[in-house]
Every structure is written in structure tokens, then in C-alpha cells.
CSV table of C-alpha atoms in Angstrom, one decimal:
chain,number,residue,atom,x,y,z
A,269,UNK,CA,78.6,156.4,86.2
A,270,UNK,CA,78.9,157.6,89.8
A,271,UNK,CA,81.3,159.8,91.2
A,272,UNK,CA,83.3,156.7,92.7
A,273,UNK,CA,83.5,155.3,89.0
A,274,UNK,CA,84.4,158.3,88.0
A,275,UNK,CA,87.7,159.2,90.2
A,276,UNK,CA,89.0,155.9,89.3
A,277,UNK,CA,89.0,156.5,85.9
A,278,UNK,CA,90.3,160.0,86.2
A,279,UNK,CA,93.5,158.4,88.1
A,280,UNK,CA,94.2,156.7,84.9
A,281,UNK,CA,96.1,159.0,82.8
A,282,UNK,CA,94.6,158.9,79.1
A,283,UNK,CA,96.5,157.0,75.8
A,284,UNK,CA,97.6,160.1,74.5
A,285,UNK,CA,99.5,161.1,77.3
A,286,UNK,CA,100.9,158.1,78.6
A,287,UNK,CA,101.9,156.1,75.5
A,288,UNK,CA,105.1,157.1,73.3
A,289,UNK,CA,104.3,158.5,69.6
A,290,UNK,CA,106.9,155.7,68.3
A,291,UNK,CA,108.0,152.9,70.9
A,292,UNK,CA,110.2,150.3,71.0
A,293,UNK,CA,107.3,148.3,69.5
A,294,UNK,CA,106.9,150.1,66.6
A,295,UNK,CA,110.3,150.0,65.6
A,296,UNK,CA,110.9,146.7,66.4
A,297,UNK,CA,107.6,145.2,64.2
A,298,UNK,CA,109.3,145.6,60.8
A,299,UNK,CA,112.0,143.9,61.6
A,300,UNK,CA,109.9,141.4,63.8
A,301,UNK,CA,110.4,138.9,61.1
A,302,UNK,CA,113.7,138.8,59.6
A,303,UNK,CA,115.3,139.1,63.6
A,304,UNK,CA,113.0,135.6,64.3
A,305,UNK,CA,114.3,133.8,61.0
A,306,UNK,CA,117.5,135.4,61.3
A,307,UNK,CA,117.6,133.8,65.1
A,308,UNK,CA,116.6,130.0,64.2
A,309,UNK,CA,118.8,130.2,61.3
A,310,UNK,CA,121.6,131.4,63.8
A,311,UNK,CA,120.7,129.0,66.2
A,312,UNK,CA,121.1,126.0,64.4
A,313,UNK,CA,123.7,127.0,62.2
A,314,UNK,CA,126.5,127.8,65.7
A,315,UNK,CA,124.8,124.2,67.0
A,316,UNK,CA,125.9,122.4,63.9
A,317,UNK,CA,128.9,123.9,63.8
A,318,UNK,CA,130.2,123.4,67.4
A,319,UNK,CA,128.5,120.3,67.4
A,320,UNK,CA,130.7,118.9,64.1
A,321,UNK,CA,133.9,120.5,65.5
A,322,UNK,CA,133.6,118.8,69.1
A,323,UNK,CA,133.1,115.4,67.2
A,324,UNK,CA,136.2,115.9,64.9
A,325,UNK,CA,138.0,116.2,68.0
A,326,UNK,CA,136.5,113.2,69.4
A,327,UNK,CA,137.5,110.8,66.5
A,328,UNK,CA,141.1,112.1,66.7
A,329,UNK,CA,141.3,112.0,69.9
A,330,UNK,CA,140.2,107.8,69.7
A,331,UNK,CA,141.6,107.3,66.5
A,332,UNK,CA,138.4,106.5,64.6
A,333,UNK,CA,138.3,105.3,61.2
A,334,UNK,CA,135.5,107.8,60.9
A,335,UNK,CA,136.0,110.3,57.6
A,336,UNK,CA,135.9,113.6,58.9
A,337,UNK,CA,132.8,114.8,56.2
A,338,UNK,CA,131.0,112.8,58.1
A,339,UNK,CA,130.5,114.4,61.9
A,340,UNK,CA,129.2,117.3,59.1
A,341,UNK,CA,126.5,115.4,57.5
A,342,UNK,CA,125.1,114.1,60.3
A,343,UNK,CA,125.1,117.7,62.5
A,344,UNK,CA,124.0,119.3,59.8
A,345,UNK,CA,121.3,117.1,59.2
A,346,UNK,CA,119.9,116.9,62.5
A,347,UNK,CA,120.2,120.7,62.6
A,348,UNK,CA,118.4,121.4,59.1
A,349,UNK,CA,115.4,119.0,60.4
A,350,UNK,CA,115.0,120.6,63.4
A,351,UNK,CA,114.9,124.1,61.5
A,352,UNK,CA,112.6,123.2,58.8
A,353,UNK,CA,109.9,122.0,62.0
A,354,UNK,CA,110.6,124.9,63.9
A,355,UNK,CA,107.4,126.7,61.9
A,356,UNK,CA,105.2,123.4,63.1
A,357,UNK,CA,106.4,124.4,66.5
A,358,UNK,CA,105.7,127.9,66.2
A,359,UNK,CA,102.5,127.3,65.4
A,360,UNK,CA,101.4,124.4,67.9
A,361,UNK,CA,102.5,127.1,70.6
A,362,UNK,CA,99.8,129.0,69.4
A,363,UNK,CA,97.1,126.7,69.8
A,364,UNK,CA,98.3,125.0,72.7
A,365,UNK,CA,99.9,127.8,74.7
A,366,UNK,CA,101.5,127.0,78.2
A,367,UNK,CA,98.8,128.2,81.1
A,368,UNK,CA,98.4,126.9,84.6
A,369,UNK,CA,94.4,126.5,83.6
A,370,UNK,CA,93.9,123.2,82.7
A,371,UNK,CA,97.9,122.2,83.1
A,372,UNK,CA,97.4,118.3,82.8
A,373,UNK,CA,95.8,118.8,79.3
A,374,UNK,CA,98.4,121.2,78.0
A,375,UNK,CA,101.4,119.0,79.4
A,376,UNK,CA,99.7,115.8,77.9
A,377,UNK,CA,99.4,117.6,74.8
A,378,UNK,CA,102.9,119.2,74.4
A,379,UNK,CA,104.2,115.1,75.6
A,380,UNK,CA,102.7,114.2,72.8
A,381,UNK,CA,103.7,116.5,69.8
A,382,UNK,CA,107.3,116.1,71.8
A,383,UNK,CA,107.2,112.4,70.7
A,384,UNK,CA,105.7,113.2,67.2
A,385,UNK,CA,108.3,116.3,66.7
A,386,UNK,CA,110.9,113.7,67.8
A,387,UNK,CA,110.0,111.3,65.0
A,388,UNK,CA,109.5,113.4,62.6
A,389,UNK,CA,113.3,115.1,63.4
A,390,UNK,CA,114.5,111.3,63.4
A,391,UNK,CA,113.5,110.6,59.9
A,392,UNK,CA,114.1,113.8,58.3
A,393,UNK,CA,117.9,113.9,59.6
A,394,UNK,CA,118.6,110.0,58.5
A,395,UNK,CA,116.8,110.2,55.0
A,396,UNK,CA,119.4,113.4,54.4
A,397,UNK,CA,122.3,111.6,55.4
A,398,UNK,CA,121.2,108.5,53.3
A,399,UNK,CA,120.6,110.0,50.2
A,400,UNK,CA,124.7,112.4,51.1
A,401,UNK,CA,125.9,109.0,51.7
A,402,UNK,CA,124.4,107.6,48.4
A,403,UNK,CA,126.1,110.7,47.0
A,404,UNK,CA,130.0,109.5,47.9
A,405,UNK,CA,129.5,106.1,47.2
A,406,UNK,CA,128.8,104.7,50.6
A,407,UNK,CA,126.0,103.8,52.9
A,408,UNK,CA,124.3,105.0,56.1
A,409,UNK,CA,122.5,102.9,58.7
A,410,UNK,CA,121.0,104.0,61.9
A,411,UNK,CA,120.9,100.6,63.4
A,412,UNK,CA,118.5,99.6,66.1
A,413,UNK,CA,115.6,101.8,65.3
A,414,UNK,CA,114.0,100.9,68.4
A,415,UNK,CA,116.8,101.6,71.0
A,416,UNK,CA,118.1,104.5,68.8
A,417,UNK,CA,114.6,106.5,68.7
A,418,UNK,CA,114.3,106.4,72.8
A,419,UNK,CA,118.0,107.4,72.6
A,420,UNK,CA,117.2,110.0,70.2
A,421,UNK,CA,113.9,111.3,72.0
A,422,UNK,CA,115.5,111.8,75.2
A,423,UNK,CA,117.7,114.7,73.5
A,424,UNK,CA,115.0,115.8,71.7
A,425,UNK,CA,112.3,115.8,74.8
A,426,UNK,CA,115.1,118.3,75.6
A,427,UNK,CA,115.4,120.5,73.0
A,428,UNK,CA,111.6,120.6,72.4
A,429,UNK,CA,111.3,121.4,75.8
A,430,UNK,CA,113.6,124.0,75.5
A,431,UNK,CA,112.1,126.1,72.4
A,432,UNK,CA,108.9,126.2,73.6
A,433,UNK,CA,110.4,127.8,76.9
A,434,UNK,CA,112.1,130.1,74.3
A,435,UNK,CA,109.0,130.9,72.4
A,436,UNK,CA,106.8,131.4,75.2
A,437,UNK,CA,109.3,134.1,76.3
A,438,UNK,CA,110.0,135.6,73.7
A,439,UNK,CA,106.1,136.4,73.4
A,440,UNK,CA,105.9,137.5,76.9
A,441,UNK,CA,108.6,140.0,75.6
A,442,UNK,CA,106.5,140.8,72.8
A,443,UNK,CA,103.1,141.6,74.9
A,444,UNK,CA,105.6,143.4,77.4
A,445,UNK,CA,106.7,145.6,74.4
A,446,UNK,CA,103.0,146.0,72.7
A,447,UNK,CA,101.0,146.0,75.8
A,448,UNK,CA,98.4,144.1,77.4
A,449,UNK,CA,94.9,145.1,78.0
A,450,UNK,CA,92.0,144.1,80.2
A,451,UNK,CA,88.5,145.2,81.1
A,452,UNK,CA,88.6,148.1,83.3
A,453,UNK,CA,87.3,147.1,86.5
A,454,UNK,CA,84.8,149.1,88.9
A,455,UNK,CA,85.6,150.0,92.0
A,456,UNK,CA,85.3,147.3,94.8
A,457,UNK,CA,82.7,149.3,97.2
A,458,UNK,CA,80.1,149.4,94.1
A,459,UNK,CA,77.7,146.4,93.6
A,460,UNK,CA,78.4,144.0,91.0
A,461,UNK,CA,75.6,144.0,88.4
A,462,UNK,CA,73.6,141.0,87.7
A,463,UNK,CA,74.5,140.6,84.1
A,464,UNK,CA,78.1,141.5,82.7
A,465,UNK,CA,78.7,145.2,82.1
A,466,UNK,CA,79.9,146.6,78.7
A,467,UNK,CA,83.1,147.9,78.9
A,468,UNK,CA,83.3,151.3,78.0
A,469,UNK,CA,86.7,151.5,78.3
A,470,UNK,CA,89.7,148.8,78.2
A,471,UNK,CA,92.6,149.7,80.4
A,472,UNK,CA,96.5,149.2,79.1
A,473,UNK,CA,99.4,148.2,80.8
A,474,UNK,CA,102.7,148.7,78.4
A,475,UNK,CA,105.9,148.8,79.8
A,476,UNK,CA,104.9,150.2,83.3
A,477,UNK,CA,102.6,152.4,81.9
A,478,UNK,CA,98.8,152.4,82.2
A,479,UNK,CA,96.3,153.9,79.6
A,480,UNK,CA,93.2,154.0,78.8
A,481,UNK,CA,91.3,153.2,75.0
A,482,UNK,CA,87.5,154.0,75.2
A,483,UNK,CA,85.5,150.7,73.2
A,484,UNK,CA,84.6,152.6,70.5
A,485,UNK,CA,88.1,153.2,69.9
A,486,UNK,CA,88.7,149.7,69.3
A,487,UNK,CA,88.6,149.3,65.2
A,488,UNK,CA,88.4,145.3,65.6
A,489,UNK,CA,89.0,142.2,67.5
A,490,UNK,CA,90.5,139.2,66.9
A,491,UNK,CA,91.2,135.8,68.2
A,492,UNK,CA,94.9,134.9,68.9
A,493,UNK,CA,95.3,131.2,71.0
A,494,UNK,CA,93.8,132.2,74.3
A,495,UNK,CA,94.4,135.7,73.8
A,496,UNK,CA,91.9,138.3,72.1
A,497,UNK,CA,93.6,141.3,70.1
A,498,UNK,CA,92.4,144.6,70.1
A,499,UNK,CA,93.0,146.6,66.9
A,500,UNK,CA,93.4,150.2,68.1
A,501,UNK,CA,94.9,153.2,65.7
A,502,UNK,CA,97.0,150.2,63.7
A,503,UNK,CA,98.7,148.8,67.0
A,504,UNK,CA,97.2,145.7,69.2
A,505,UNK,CA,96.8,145.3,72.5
A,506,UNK,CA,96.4,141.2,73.3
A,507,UNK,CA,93.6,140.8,75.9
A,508,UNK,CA,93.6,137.8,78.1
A,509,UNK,CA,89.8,136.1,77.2
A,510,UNK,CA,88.0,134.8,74.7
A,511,UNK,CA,86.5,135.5,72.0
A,512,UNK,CA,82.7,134.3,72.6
A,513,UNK,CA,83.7,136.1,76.5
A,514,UNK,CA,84.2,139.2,75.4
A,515,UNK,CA,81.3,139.1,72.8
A,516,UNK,CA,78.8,138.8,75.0
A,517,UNK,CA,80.2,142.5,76.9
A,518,UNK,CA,80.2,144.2,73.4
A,519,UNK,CA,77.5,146.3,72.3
A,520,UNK,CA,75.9,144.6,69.4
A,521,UNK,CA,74.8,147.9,68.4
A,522,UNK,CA,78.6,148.6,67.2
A,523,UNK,CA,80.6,145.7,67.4
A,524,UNK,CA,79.3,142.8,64.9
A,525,UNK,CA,81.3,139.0,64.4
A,526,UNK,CA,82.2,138.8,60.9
A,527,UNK,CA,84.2,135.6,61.5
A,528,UNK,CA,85.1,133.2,64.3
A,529,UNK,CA,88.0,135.0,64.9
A,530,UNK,CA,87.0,138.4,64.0
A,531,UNK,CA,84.6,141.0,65.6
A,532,UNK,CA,84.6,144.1,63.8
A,533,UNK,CA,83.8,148.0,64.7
A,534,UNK,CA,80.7,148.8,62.5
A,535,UNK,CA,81.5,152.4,62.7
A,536,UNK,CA,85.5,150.9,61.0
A,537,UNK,CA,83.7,149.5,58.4
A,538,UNK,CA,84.3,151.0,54.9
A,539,UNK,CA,83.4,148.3,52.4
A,540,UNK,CA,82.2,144.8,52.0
A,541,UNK,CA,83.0,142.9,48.9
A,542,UNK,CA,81.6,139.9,48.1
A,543,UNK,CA,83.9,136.5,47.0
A,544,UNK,CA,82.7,133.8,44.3
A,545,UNK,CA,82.9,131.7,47.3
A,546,UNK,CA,80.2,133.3,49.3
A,547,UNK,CA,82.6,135.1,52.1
A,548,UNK,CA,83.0,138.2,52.0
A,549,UNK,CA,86.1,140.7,52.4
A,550,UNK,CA,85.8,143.7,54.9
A,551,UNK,CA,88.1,147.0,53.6
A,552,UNK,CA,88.4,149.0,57.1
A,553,UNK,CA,88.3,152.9,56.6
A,554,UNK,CA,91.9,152.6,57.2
A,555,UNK,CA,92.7,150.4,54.6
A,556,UNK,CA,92.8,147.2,55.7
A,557,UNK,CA,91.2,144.1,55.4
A,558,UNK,CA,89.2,141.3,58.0
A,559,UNK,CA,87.8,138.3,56.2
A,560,UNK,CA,84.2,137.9,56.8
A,561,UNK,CA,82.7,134.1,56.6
A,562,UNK,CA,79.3,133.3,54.5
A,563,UNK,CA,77.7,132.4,57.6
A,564,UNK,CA,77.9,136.5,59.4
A,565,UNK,CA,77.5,137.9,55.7
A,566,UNK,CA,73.4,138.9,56.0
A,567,UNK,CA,74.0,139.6,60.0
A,568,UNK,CA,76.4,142.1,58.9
A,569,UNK,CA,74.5,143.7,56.5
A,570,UNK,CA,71.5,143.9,59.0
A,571,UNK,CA,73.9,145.3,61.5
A,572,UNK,CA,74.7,148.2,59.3
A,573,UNK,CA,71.8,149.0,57.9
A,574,UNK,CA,70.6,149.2,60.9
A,575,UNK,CA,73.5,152.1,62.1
């Protein structure tokens, strides 16, 4: 590395002096998921509730012969749907994330699942307020299924819409909090190599702080939508790439794929233990565990052999 390369890292101050012992991230991960199902729940509940109130009002206001149990079934219905595909939703986010590369195919995408989450909200809501209808003694009809589901998407087009701007947030939030990482670049006067350098070192950006983690540091990788995740001291750091990108910048001498959506840190590995099923489960010197797929298995046992 060349004096140039050199002052530019030095600028950098290193992870142990920039980053906090405990941050807001760290506190904030064991309660990560009882605050996000505490929130949906929340959510829907205060929109059920306003939303049976406001139409009480509205049958008293018009005098409709309209029981007031009723404006109760059907919010609550439409509200316990929504809530029980919010986990679907969650996880289409994931693999179709919202990115200005290749816009048209994610929009076409998320048009689609907007039209199937839409359906699916339809008859989950009118099959529960059948069968509480059933319960009373009387009967509930939607109508005209046809004008009713295009009356029913377009609040639901909404809504969906409106989560995923939610969730897409709330992540930001989340990356914001556990910080991002990317290659460290060289500096722009230096000639840029004919094949991809190896990073020696990944530079981290967590709430308006910069770090460094030297690549050896890194325990293991793994795949996350169009994000990579950096396993460093127990804590990851979501890089922007993929995972057969960053592969092929990764000394195969240390770092070995176990999985297609794990690359481990040979010099992490503590044990490998076979499964009736011909995978394989990989126990990390700090105690945890990366699955490892049939087809790495004999690679991996090459790999550290060969270390």
C-alpha cells in the first residue's frame, strides 16, 4: 500500500474508537420484535376502533336500520385480515425491495402482489363476517363481487402502498441505527487495477460516524434482499451488493461459501456437524450457528484443511 493509500486510511478513525460500547442499536434489538408486533397490533386495533365509531355515527346520523354490532364485525374483520398478511408483506419487501435500479420491474411487481394482497384481504374479511353473521342468526352478502372488489382495491392499493412506505422506512431507520458498510475505496489519483481488489478493510458509516473493520474481522456474510450482512463481534453491518459481487473480492484463502446465502470466516469456524440430510451445520467459535448446504460440504472441508 503506498503512502497515498495509507493517509486515507489513517483519516479514518478506527472501530474502537469511533463506535459506542452499547448503542442505541444494541438496546433497541431485544426489543426489536415485540415493538414491531406490538405496532401492527396497535395499528390495526386504533383503525378498527375509529373506523367502527365513525360508522355508528353515521347510521344514527341517517337513521339506518343497521344493528350497531355490525359496523364492529365488519371493521374488525377487515382489520384482522389485513394484520394476519402483514407477515406476507413483510416478507415480499424483502425480496422485492423498493430501488431505483430496475424501477419498472419492482413497480410491476409490487402492482401485482397489491392486486393479490387485495384479494386475499377481500375474502378473508367477508368469510369472517359470514361465518359472525351465521353466529346471530342472520346473513351477510357482499353483493356485486365484481364492482365491489375494484371498490375495494382502490382502498387497499392505498393502504398497501402505504405499509410498504412504512416498512421501507422503518429499515432505513434500522440500517441508520446498525450502520452501513461499503468497500473502502482508494484514492482517486491511484490507478484502478485491472481485476477487483480485495478489500482489506470495509469502511462503516453509523450514525454520522465512520469506522473502520479490517476483512479478517468479518466472522461471516450473509445474504439479506439486495443487501449483504457483515457479521462482525455479534453486530451486522448491511452492505449494499451482492453476494456472488462480493465473493469474487474475498480471499478464498479465508472466506469459503457454505450456502447461497452464507460465506463464512474459515479462521470463525469451530465445528462442522454433519445432518442425516447431507447439510451440514457450522458452530462459529462464538457459538453460533450458519447452515452449510450438501453441495459446499467437501469445498469446505478442502478449504480448511488446507488453513
Amino acid at each position: 500500500m503506498n503512502a497515498d493509500a495509507s493517509a486515507a486510511l489513517a483519516a479514518v478513525p478506527p472501530a474502537t474508537a469511533a463506535e459506542p460500547e452499547r448503542g442505541a442499536w444494541d438496546r433497541y434489538r431485544p426489543w426489536r420484535r415485540p415493538v414491531e408486533i406490538a405496532f401492527w397490533v396497535a395499528l390495526f386495533a386504533v383503525n378498527a376502533a375509529a373506523g367502527t365509531l365513525t360508522s355508528i355515527i353515521d347510521i344514527h346520523r341517517y337513521g339506518l336500520d343497521i344493528p350497531d354490532w355490525a359496523p364492529l364485525v365488519w371493521e374488525t374483520s377487515s382489520c384482522a385480515t389485513a394484520l394476519a398478511l402483514v407477515p406476507a408483506l413483510v416478507w415480499f419487501t424483502r425480496a422485492v425491495p423498493l430501488q431505483l435500479d430496475g424501477w419498472r420491474r419492482t413497480l410491476a411487481l409490487h402492482l401485482l402482489a397489491s392486486v393479490v394482497w387485495s384479494v386475499l384481504h377481500v375474502v378473508g374479511m367477508v368469510a369472517i363476517r359470514q361465518a359472525v353473521y351465521a353466529s346471530v342468526g342472520e346473513r351477510y352478502e357482499l353483493g356485486g363481487w365484481g364492482i365491489n372488489l375494484v371498490y375495494e382495491y382502490l382502498k387497499d392499493a392505498r393502504s398497501y402502498g402505504y405499509m410498504v412506505l412504512w416498512i421501507e422506512g422503518y429499515r432505513l431507520l434500522l440500517r441508520r441505527l446498525q450502520g452501513e458498510a461499503s468497500v473502502l475505496a482508494p484514492p482517486d489519483d491511484l490507478p484502478e487495477p485491472a481485476q477487483p481488489e480485495r478489500p482489506e478493510r470495509f469502511l462503516v458509516r453509523k450514525l454520522g460516524k465512520e469506522f473502520l473493520v479490517a476483512a479478517n474481522e468479518v466472522e461471516w456474510l450473509q445474504a439479506s434482499s439486495n443487501y449483504v450482512n457483515l457479521r462482525v463481534r455479534g453486530r451486522d453491518y448491511p452492505l449494499r451488493s451482492t453476494m456472488a459481487a462480493i465473493e469474487g473480492q474475498l480471499d478464498p484463502g479465508r472466506f469459503a461459501r457454505v450456502h447461497r446465502s452464507y460465506i463464512v470466516n474459515l479462521d470463525c469456524v469451530g465445528e462442522i456437524e454433519p445432518l442425516e440430510s447431507g447439510d451440514a451445520r457450522i458452530t462459529m467459535r462464538d457459538g453460533s450457528h450458519v447452515p452449510c448446504s450438501r453441495r459446499y460440504r467437501a469445498a469446505l472441508r478442502r478449504d480448511r484443511r488446507a488453513g
